[in-house]
Coordinates of C-alpha atoms in Angstrom, one line a residue:
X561 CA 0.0 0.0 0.0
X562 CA 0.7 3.4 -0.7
X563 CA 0.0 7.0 1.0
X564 CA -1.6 8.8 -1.3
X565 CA -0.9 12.9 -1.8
X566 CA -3.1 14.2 0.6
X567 CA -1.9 11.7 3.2
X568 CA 2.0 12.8 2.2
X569 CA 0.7 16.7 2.6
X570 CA -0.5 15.7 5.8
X571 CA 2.2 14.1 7.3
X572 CA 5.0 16.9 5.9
X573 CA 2.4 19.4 7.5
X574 CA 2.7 17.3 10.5
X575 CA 6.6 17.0 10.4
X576 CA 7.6 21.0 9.9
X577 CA 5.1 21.8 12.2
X578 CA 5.9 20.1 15.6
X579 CA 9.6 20.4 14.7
X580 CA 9.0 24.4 14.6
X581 CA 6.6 24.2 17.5
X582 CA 9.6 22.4 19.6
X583 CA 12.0 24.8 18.6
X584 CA 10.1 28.1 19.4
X585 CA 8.3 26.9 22.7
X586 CA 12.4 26.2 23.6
X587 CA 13.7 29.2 22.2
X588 CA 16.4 31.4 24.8
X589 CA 15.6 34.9 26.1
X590 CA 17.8 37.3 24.4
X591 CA 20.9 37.4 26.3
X592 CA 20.7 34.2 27.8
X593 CA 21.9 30.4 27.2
X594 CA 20.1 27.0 28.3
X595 CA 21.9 25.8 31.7
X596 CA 21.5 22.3 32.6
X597 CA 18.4 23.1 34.5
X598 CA 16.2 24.6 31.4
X599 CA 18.0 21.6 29.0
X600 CA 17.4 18.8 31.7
X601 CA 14.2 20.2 33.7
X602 CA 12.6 22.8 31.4
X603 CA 13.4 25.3 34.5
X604 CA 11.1 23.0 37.0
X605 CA 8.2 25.1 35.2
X606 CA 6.0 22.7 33.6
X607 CA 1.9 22.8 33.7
X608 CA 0.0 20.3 35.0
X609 CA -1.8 19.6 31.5
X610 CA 2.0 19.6 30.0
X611 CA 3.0 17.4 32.4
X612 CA -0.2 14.7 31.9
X613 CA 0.2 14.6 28.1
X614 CA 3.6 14.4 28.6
X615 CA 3.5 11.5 31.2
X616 CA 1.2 9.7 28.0
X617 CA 3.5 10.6 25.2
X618 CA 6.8 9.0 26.6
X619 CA 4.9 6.0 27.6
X620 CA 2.6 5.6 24.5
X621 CA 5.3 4.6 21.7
X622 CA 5.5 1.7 19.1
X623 CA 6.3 -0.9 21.4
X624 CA 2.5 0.0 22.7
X625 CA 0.6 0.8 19.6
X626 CA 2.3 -1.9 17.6
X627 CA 3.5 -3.9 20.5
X628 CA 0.2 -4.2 22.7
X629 CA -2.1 -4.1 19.3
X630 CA 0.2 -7.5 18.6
X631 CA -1.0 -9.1 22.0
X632 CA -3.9 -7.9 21.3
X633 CA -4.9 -9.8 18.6
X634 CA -2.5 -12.8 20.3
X635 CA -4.6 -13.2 23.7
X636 CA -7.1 -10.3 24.1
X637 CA -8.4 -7.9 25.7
X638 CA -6.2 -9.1 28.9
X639 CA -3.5 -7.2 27.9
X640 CA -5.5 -3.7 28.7
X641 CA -4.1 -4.9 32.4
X642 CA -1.1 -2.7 31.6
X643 CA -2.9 0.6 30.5
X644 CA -5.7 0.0 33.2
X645 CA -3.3 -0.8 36.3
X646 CA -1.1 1.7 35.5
X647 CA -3.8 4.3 35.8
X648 CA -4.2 3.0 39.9
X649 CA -0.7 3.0 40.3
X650 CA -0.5 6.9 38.9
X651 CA -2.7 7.7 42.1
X652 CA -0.1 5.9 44.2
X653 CA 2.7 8.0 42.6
X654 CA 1.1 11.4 43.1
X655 CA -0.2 11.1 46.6
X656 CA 2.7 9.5 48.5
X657 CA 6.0 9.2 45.9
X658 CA 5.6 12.9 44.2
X659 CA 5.7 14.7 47.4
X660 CA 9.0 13.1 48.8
X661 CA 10.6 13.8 45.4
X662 CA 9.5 17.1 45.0
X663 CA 9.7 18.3 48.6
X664 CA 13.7 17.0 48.5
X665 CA 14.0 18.6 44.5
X666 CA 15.4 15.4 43.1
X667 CA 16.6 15.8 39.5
X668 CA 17.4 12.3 38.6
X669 CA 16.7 8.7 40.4
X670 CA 20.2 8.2 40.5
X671 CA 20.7 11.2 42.7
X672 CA 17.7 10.2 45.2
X673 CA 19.7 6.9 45.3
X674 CA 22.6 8.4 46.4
X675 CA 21.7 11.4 48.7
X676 CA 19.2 8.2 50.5
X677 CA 21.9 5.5 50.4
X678 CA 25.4 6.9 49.1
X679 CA 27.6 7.0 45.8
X680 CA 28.2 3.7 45.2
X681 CA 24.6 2.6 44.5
X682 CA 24.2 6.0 42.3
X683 CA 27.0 5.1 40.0
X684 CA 25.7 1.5 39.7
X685 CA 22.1 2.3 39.1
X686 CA 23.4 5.1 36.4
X687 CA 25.2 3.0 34.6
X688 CA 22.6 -0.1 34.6
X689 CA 19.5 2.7 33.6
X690 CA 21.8 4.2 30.6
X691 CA 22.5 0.4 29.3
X692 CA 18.5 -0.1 29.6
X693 CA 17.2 2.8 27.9
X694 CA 20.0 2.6 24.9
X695 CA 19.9 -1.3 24.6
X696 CA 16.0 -2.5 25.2
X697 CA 14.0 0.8 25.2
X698 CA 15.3 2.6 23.1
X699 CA 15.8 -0.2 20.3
X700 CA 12.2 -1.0 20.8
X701 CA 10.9 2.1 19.9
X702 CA 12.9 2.8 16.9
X703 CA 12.1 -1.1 15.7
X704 CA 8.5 -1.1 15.8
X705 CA 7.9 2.2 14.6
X706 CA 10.0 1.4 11.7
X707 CA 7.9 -1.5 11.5
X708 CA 4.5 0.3 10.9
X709 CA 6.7 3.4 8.4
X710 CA 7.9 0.5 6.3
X711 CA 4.4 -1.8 6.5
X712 CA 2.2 1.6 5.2
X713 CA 4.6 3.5 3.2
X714 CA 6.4 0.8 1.5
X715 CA 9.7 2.2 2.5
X716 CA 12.6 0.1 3.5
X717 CA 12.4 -0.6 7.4
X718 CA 16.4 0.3 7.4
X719 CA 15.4 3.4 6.3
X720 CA 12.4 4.3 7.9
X721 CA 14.5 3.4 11.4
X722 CA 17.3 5.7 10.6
X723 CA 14.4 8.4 9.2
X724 CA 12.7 8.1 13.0
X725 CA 15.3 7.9 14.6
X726 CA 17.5 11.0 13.4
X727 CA 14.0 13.3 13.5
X728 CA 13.6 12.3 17.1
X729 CA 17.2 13.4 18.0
X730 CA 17.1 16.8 16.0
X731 CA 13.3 17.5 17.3
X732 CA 14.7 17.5 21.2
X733 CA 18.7 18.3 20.6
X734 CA 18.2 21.9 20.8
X735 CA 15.4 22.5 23.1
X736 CA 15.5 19.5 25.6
X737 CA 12.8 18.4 28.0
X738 CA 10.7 22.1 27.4
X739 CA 10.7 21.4 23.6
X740 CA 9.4 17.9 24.6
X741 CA 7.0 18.3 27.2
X742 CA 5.2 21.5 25.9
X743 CA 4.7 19.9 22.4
X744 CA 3.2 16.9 23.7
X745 CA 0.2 17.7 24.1
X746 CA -0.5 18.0 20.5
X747 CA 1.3 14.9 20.0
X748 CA -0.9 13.6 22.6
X749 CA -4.4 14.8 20.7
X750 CA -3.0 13.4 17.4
X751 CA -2.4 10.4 19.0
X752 CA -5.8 10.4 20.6
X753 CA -7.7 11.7 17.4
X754 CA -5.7 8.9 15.3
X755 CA -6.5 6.0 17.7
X756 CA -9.9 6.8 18.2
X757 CA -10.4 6.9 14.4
X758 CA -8.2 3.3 13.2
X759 CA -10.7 1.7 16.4
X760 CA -14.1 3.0 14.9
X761 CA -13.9 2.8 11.1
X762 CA -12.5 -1.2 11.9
X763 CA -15.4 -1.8 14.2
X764 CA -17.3 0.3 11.3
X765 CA -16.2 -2.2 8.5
X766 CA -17.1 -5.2 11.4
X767 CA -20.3 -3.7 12.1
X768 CA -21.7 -2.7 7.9
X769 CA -24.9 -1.1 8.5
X770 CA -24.8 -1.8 12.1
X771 CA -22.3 0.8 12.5
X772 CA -19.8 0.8 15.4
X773 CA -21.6 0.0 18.4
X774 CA -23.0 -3.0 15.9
X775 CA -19.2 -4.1 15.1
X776 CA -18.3 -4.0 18.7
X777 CA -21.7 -6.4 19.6
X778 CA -20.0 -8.5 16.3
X779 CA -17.0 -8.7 17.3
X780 CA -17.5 -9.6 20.9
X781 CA -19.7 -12.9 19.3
X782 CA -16.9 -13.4 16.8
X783 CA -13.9 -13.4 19.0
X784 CA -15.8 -14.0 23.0
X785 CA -12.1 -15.9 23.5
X786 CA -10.8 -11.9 23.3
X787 CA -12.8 -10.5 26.1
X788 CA -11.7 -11.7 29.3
X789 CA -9.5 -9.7 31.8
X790 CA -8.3 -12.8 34.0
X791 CA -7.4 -15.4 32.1
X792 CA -7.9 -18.7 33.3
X793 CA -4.7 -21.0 33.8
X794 CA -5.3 -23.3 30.8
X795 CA -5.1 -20.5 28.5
X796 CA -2.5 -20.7 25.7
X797 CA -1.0 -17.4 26.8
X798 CA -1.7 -17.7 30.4
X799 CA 2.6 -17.7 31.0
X800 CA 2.0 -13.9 30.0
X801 CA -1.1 -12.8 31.7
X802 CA -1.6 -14.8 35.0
X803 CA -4.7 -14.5 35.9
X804 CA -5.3 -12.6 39.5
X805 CA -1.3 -12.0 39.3
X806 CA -2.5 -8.5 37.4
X807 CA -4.7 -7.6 40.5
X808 CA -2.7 -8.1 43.2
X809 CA 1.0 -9.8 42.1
X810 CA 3.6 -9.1 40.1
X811 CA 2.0 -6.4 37.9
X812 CA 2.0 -4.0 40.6
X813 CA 5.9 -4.1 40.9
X814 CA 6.3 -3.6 37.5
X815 CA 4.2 -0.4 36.9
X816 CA 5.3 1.0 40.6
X817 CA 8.7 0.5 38.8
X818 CA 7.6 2.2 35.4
X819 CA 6.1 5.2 36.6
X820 CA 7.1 6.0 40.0
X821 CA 10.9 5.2 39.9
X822 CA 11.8 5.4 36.0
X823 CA 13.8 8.5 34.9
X824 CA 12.5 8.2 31.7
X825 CA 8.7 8.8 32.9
X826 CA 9.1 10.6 36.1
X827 CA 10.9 13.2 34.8
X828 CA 8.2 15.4 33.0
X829 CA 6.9 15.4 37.2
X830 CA 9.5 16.3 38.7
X831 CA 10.4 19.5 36.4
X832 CA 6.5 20.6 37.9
X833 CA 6.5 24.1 38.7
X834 CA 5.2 22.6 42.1
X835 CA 3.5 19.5 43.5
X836 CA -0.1 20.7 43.2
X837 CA 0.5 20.8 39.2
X838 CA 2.3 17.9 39.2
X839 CA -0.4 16.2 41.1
X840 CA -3.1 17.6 38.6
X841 CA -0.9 16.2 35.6
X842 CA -0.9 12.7 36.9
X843 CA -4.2 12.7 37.4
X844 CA -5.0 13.8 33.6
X845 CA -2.4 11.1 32.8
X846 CA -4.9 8.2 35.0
X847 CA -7.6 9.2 33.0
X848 CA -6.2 9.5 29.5
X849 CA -4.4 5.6 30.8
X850 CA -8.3 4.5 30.9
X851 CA -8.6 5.3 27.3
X852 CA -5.8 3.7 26.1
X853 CA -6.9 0.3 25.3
X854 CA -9.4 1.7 22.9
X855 CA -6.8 3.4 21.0
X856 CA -4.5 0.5 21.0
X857 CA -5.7 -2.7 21.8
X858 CA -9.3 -2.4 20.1
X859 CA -7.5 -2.6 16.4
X860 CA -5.6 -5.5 17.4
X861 CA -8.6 -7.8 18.0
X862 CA -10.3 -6.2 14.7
X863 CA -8.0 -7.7 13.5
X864 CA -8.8 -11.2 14.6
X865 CA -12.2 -10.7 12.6
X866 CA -10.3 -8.5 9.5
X867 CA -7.0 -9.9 8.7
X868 CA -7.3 -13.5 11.0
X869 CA -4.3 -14.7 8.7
X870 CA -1.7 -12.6 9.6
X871 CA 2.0 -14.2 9.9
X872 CA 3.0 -12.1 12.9
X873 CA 0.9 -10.4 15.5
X874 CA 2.9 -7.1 15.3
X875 CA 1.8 -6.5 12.0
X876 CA -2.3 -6.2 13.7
X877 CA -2.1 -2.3 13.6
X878 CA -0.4 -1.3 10.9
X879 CA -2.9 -4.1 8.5
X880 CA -5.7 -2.1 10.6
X881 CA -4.4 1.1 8.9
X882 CA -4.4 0.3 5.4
X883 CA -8.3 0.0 5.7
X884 CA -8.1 3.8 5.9
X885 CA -9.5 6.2 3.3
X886 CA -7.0 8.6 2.0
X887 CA -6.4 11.8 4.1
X888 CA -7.3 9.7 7.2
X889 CA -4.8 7.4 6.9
X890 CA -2.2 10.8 6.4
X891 CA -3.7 11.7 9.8
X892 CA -3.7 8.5 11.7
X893 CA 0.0 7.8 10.4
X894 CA 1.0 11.5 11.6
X895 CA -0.3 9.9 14.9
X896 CA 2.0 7.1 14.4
X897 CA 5.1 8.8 14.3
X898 CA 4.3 11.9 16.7
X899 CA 3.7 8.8 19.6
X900 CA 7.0 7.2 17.9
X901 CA 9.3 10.7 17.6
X902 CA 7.9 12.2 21.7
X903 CA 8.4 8.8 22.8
X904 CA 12.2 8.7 21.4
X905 CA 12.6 12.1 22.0
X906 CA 11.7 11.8 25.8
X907 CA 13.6 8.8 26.3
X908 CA 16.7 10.5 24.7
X909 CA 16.5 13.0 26.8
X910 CA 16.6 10.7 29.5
X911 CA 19.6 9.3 28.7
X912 CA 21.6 12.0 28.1
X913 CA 20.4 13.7 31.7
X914 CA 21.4 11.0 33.5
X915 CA 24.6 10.4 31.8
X916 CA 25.2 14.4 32.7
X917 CA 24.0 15.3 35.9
X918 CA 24.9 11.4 37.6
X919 CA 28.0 10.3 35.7
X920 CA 29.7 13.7 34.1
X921 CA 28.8 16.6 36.6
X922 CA 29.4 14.1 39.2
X923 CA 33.0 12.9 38.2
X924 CA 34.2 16.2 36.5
X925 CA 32.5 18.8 38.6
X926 CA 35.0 21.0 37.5
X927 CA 34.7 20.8 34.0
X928 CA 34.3 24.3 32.1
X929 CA 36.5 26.0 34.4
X930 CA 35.5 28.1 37.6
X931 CA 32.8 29.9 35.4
X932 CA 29.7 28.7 36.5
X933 CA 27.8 29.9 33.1
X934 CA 30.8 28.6 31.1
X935 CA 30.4 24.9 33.2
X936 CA 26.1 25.1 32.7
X937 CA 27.2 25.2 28.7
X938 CA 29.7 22.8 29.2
X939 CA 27.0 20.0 30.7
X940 CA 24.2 21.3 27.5
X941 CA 26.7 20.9 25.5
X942 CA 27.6 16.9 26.8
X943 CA 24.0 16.4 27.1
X944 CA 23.7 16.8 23.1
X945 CA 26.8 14.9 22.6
X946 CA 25.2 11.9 24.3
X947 CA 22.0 12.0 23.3
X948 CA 23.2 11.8 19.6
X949 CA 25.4 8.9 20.5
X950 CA 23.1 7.0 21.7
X951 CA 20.6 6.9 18.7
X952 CA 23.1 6.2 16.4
X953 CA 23.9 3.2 18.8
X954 CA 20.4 2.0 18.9
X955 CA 19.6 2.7 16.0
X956 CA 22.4 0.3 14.9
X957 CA 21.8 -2.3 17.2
X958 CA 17.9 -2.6 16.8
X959 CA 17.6 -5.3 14.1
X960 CA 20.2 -7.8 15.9
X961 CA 18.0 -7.1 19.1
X962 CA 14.6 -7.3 18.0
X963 CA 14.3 -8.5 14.7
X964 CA 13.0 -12.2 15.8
X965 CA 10.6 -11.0 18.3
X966 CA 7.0 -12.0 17.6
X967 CA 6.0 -10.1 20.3
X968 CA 8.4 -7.1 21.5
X969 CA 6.0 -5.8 24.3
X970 CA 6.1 -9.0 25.9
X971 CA 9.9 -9.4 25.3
X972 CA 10.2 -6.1 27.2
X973 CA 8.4 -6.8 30.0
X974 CA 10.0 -10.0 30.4
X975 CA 13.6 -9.0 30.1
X976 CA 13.3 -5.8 32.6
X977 CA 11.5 -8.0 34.8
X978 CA 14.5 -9.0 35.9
X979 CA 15.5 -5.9 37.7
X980 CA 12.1 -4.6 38.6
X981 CA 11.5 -6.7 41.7
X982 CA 15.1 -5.4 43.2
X983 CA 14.4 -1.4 41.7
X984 CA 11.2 -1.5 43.7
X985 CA 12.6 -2.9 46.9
X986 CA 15.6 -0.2 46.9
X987 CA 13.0 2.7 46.5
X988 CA 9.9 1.7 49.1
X989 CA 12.8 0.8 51.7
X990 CA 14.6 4.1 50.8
X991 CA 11.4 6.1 51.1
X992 CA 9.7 4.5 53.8
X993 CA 11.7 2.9 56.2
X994 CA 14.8 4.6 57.9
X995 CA 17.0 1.5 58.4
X996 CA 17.5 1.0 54.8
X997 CA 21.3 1.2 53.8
X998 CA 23.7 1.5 51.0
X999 CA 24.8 -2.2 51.4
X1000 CA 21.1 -3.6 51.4
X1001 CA 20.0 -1.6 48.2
X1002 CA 23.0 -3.1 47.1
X1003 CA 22.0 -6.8 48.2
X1004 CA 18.9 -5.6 46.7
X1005 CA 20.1 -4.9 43.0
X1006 CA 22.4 -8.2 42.9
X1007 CA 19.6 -10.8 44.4
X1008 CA 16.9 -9.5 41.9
X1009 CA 18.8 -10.6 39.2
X1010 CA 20.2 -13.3 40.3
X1011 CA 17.1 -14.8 42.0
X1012 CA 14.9 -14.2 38.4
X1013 CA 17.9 -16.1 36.6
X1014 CA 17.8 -18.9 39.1
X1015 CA 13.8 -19.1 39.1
X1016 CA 14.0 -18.8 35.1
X1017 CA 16.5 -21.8 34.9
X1018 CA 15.0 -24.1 37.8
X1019 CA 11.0 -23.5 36.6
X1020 CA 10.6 -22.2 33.5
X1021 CA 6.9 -22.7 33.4
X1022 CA 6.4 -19.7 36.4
X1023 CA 4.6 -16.7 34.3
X1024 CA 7.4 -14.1 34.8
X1025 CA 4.8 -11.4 36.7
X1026 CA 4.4 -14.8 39.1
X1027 CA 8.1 -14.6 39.1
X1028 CA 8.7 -10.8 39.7
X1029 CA 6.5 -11.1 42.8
X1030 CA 8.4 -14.7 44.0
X1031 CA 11.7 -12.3 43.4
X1032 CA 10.6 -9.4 45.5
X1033 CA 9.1 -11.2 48.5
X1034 CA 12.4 -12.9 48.6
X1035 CA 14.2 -9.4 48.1
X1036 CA 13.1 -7.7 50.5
X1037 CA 13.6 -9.4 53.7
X1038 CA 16.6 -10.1 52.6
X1039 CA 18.0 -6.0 51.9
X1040 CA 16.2 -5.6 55.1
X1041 CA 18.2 -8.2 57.0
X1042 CA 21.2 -6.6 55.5
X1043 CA 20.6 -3.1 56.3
X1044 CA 19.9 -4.3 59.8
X1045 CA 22.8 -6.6 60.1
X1046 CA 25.6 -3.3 58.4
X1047 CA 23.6 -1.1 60.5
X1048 CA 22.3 2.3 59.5
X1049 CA 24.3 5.6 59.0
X1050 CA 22.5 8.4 59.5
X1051 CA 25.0 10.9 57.7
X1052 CA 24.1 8.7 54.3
X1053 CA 20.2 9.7 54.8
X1054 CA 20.0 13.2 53.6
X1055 CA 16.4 12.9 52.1
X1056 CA 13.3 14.1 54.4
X1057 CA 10.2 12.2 54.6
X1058 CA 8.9 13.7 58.2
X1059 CA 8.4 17.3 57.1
X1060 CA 6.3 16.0 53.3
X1061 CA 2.8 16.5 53.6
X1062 CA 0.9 14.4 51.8
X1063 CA -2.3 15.7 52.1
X1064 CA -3.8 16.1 49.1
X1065 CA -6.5 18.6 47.5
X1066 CA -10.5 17.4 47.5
X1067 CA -10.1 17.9 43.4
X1068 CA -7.5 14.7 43.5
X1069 CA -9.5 12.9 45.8
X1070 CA -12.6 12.9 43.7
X1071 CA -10.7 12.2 40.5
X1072 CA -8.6 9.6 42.2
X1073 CA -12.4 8.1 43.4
X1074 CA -13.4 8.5 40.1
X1075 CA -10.4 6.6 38.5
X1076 CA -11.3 3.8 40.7
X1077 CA -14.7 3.3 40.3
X1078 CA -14.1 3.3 36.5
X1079 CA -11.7 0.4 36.9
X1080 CA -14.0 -1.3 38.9
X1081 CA -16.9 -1.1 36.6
X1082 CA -14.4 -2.4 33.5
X1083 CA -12.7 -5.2 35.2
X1084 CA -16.5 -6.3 36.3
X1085 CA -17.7 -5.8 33.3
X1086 CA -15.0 -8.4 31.5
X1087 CA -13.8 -10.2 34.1

């Protein structure tokens, strides 16, 4: 299939006008250059609704649209687990992990890590995070995305990779996380408008005459296998999904992980020009989570009725999309690469800050002389350096990684899984309880990993959620027994929990009310 003219005005419309957008939300007062706070933090001045669409931007790439459309139309509706639970866990995040963060000004995770526990952890952490984001995330993105570019525009997916993947870097390089975060939420309504539009005109073409809400009735009688939340243990794809392990096991550790303790997300909140907007944003980012699996998932088990022959179950969304008339299919593929491009761009970004402030600042804090202005150029300046470093290395390293994966988003999940049980202990024992130490996070990092490998190898049949929470239950007694065994110093604590208030306004407390009730009504609804 090809995009016809309209669609290619569109897109080139699209393209010019975010990149300028980025650049003039980003540009410098005269007489002034970018220090590492405006590049890094967008001067800790962000909006609530910047930071919400932002929050949905980073997260909502190609390994979700083509990666979660895939499972999808591989086991169902089930999958919405990850959109839907990460919508509770956001209320977590902004009523009791915001305000600690905030209230101490924490830039980057590694820095809370150290200034809680000491250098040692900081420097491990930093250099584990940057291998992550180049080598799995990173690579992800730039794969799938040149997955869908290649399926609808019938370009070469080598190309269409390198095409993302340099307009990513140059739409960020200058401006940083400002040019990102205040641009989002037009990448966020495209993404919305675009998802909203692939999910009714395929329940449309299910539906004929009956229209949409007739498709959806059709589709649910064609596909009933597709609608169940829980999936029962003799499932086919029960190893991914297990059952009442997405309620209350090991999917909780993995989105407490994702959006509370992940530099890559919870960096739009902590650049909040305080916690009340911060608080608002994550909120707007719960409720826009809800929606998700309507943008994303819907097509994928369209697809089951549509296309039921297709050879991979990544290539669900992007056969959804050549169903499109011309000019909509300009629009909903604009949609594809703005959630591709903010996604890399914010997770770029990412890496270069905490290769900066946590590895370069840290190490060279002299670097650029005694100049203070000269040494807040210096670190924008290595900041850019990285960042363009590290696309070029995942954009490199992308096919060798991914390109046998029938189902990337699962292959994510299941590789960071590894460290998420042990990333989660360090932070709740570093938040909330004052005998934590530097040598239990430690113990902490090294038995996560080395207690998934051993649970991988000796029962290979656990569902790896199953095994996260296994992992963390054995974790965190242990970096407990540890901390109390070293013993704590309390010169290594410098963060402050006792002086936070977490009290939080009656508008949060309604929305957070109303967050939960909705997940209630849809997880009864398709249990």
């Amino acid at each position: 299939m090809r995009l016809s003219t309209i669609d290619l005005v569109i897109i080139g419309v699209y393209a010019v006008a975010i990149f300028g957008l980025a650049h003039w939300v980003a540009r410098e007062k005269p007489g002034q250059r970018k220090s590492s706070s405006d590049y890094f933090l967008a001067s800790r001045s962000l909006p609530w609704w910047a930071i919400g669409a932002s929050l949905i931007a980073a997260n909502i790439s190609a390994e979700q649209i083509i990666g979660m459309s895939g499972s999808g139309y591989a086991l169902g509706l089930a999958i919405a687990s990850y959109e839907w639970m990460a919508a509770a866990t956001l209320l977590i995040v902004g009523k009791w992990i915001l305000p600690i963060f905030l209230h101490n000004r924490i830039a980057t995770m590694p820095q809370f890590l150290e200034q809680r526990y000491g250098p040692s952890i900081r420097n491990l952490m930093a250099v584990f995070w940057l291998a992550l984001y180049v080598f799995v995330n990173l690579t992800s993105i730039a794969w799938l995305g040149s997955i869908a570019v290649s399926k609808i525009a019938g370009i070469d997916q080598g190309l269409a990779l390198y095409l993302l993947a340099g307009f990513a870097l140059l739409y960020q390089l200058y401006g940083g996380l400002k040019a990102v975060a205040l641009t989002d939420i037009v990448q966020v309504a495209l993404l919305v408008a675009g998802g909203l539009l692939v999910s009714g005109l395929t329940l449309g073409k299910i539906g004929g005459d009956a229209g949409i809400g007739g498709g959806f009735r059709i589709l649910v009688e064609r596909a009933p296998e597709h609608f169940h939340m829980i999936l029962a243990p003799d499932s086919p794809y029960y190893q991914d999904l297990p059952g009442l392990s997405v309620l209350i096991g090991g999917m909780w550790l993995a989105n407490l992980s994702y959006w509370g303790f992940n530099q890559y997300i919870i960096q739009r909140a902590l650049a909040a020009r305080d916690l009340d907007q911060a608080q608002k944003g994550v909120i707007f980012a719960a409720f826009l989570k809800l929606l998700m699996p309507v943008i994303i998932v819907l097509p994928g088990i369209a697809a089951v009725v549509l296309a039921p022959d297709l050879s991979k179950p990544d290539e669900a969304y992007p056969t959804m999309m050549q169903l499109l008339p011309p000019g909509v299919l300009g629009l909903v593929f604009a949609a594809l690469i703005a959630a591709v491009v903010s996604s890399m761009a914010s997770k770029i970004n990412s890496i270069a800050t905490i290769f900066t402030l946590d590895l370069f600042d840290k190490h060279w804090p002299g670097a650029g002389g005694a100049d203070e202005s000269a040494h807040q150029r210096r670190l924008v300046r290595v900041g850019r350096i990285v960042a363009t470093v590290a696309v070029i290395v995942a954009a490199i390293t992308a096919r060798p990684l991914l390109g046998k994966s029938d189902q990337a988003f699962q292959f994510i999940q299941e590789f960071t899984g590894f460290f998420t049980p042990g990333i989660t202990v360090i932070f709740l024992l570093g938040l909330f309880w004052k005998r934590a130490n530097e040598a239990g996070a430690i113990a902490a990092a090294i038995s996560s990993v080395a207690c998934s490998y051993l649970f991988k190898m000796l029962w290979p049949a656990l569902p790896f959620l199953d095994r996260m929470g296994w992992v963390f239950l054995l974790t965190a007694p242990l970096a407990m027994l540890v901390s109390w065994l070293v013993g704590s110093r309390d010169a290594s604590n410098r963060i402050e929990v006792e002086t936070v208030g977490f009290r939080t306004s009656a508008g949060f407390n309604v929305a957070a009310l109303a967050v939960v009730a909705i997940l209630v009504a849809l997880y009864a609804t398709w249990w």
